[in-house]
Coordinates of C-alpha atoms in Angstrom, one line a residue:
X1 CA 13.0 4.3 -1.5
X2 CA 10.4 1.4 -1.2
X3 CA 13.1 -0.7 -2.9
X4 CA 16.3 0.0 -1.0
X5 CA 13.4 -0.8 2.4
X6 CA 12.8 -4.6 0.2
X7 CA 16.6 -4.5 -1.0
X8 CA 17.3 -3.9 3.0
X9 CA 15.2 -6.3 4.2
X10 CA 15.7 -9.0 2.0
X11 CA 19.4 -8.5 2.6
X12 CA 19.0 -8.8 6.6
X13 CA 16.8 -11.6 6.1
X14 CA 19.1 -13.8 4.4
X15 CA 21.6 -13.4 6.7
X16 CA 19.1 -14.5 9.6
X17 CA 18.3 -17.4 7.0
X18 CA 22.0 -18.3 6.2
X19 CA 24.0 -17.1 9.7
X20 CA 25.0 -20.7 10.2
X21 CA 26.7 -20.8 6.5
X22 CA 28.0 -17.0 5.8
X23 CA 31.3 -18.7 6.9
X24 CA 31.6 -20.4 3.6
X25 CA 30.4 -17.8 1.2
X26 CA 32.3 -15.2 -0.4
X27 CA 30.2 -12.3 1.6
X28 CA 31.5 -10.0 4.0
X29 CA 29.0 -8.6 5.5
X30 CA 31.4 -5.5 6.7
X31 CA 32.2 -4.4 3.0
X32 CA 30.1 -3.1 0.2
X33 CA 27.8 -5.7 -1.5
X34 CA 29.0 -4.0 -4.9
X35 CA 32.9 -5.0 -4.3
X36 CA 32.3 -8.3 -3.8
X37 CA 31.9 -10.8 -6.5
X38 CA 29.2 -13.9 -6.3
X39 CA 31.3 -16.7 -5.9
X40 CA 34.4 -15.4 -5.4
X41 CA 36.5 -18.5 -4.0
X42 CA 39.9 -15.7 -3.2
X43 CA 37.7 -13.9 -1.2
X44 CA 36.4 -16.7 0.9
X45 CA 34.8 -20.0 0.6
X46 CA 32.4 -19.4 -2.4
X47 CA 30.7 -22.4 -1.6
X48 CA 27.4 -20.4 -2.0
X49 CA 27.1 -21.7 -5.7
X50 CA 26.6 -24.7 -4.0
X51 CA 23.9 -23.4 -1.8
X52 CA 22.2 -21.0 -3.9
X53 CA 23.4 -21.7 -7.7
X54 CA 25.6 -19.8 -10.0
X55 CA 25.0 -16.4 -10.0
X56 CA 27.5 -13.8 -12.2
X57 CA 27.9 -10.6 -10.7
X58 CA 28.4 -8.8 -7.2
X59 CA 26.4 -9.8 -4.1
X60 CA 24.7 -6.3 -4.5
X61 CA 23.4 -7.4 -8.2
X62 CA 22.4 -11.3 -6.7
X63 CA 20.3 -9.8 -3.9
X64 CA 18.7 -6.6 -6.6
X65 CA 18.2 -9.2 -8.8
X66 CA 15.9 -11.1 -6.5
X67 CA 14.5 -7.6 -5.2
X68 CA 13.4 -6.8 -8.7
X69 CA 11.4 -9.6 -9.4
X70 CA 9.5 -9.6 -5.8
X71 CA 8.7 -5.8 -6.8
X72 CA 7.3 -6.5 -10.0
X73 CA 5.5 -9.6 -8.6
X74 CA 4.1 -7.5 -5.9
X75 CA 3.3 -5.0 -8.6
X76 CA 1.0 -6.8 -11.0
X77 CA -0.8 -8.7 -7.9
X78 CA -1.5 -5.1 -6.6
X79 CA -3.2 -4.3 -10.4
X80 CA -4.9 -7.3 -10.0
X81 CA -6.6 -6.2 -6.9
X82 CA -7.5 -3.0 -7.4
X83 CA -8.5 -4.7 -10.8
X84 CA -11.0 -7.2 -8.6
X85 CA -11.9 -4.7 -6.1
X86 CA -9.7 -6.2 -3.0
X87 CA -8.8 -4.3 -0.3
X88 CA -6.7 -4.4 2.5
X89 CA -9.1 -5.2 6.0
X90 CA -9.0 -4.1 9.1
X91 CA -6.9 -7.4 10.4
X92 CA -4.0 -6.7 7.4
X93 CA -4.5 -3.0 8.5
X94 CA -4.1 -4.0 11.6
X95 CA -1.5 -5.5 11.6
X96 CA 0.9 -3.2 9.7
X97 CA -0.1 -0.9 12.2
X98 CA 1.6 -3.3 14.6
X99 CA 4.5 -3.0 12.5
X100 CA 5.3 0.4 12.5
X101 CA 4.1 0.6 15.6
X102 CA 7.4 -1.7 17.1
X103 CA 10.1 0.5 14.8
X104 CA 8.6 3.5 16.6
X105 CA 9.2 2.0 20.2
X106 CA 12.4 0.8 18.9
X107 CA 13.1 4.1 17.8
X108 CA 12.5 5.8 21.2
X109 CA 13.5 3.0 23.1
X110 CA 17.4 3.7 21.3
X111 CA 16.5 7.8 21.3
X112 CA 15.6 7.8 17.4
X113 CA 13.1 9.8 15.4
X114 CA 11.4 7.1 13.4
X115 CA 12.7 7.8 10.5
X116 CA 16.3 8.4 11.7
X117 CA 15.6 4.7 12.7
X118 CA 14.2 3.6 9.5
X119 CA 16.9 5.1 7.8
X120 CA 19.6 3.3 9.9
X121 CA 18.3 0.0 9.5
X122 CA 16.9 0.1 6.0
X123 CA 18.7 2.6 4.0
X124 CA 19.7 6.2 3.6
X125 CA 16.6 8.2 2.9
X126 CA 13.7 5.4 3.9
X127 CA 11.3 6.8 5.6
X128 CA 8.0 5.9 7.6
X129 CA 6.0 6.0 4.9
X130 CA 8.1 4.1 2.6
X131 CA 7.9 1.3 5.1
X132 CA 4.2 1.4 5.3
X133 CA 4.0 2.1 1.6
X134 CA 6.2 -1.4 0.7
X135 CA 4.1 -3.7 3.6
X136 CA 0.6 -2.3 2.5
X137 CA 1.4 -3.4 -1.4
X138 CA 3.1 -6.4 0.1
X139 CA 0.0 -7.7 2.3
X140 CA -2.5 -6.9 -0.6
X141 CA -1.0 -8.3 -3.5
X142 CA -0.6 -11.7 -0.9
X143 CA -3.9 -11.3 -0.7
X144 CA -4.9 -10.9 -4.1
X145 CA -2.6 -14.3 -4.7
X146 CA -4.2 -15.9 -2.0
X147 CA -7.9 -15.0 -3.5
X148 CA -6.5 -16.4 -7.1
X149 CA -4.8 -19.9 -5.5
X150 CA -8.3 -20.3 -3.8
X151 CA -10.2 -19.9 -7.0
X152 CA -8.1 -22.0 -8.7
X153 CA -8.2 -25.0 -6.0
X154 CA -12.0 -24.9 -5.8
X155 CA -12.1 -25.1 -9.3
X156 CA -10.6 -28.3 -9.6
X157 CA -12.3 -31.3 -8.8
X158 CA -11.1 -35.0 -7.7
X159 CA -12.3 -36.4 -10.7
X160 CA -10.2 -33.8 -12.6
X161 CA -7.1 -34.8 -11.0
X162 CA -7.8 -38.2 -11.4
X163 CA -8.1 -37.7 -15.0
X164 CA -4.8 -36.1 -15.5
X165 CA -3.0 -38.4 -13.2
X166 CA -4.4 -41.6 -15.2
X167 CA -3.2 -39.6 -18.8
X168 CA 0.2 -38.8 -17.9
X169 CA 0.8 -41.2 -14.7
X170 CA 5.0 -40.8 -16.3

């Protein structure tokens, strides 16, 4: 269920991220993802190969696609932590508390159980736990890639990057 909550989200986000160009593209958001074809220029527009590259398949396979790779991304930071030790603190805690705590007002506030609300906005079967589940994984491994871009950037000096610039200045 963790990835129909990422598959969800990612979904809604891009429409927040492309609201002013959804026009253009083949996607309607009223239909099923998996009846629509990337690129379709008979079912609308298509122009998204302009915005976002060619893509073969339906919208449901472009946006799974992407899904996919954030999961396993998110997976092998995660291994990496617990690998190293990191741990989620009480400010990450924190704030996924914050979170859930928002879809459970929003929940009442609309005279949902949580996970009745959950499961309206992010998929059939989602629950509360899935959500926490995919946003505590999420906030570690960013921080596990956050502790490995820091090591990486205090491990290279000015001289270093001189160096490199001066053999390849092309």
């Amino acid at each position: 269920q963790m990835l129909t909550y990422m598959f969800n989200t990612q979904y809604q986000q891009f429409q927040q991220d492309n609201k002013s160009y959804l026009q253009y593209y083949s996607l309607d958001t009223t239909k099923s993802l998996k009846k629509q074809t990337f690129g379709d220029t008979n079912a609308g527009y298509g122009y998204e190969t302009m915005f976002l590259g060619s893509f073969t398949g339906t919208w449901y396979d472009y946006f799974m696609k992407q899904v996919e790779a954030q999961a396993v991304q998110m997976l092998i930071y995660c291994e990496e932590a617990k690998a190293r030790g990191i741990e989620l603190g009480e400010a990450e805690i924190a704030e996924i508390d914050a979170s859930i705590s928002t879809m459970e007002m929003m929940a009442s506030l609309y005279g949902y159980s949580t996970d009745a609300y959950i499961s309206a906005n992010y998929g059939k079967g989602v629950k509360l736990k899935d959500v926490r589940t995919a946003m505590e994984m999420s906030s570690l491994a960013a921080k596990c890639a956050e502790v490995i871009s820091e090591e990486v950037r205090s491990n290279i000096t000015d001289e270093e990057i001189d160096k490199k610039y001066n053999e390849n200045k092309k």
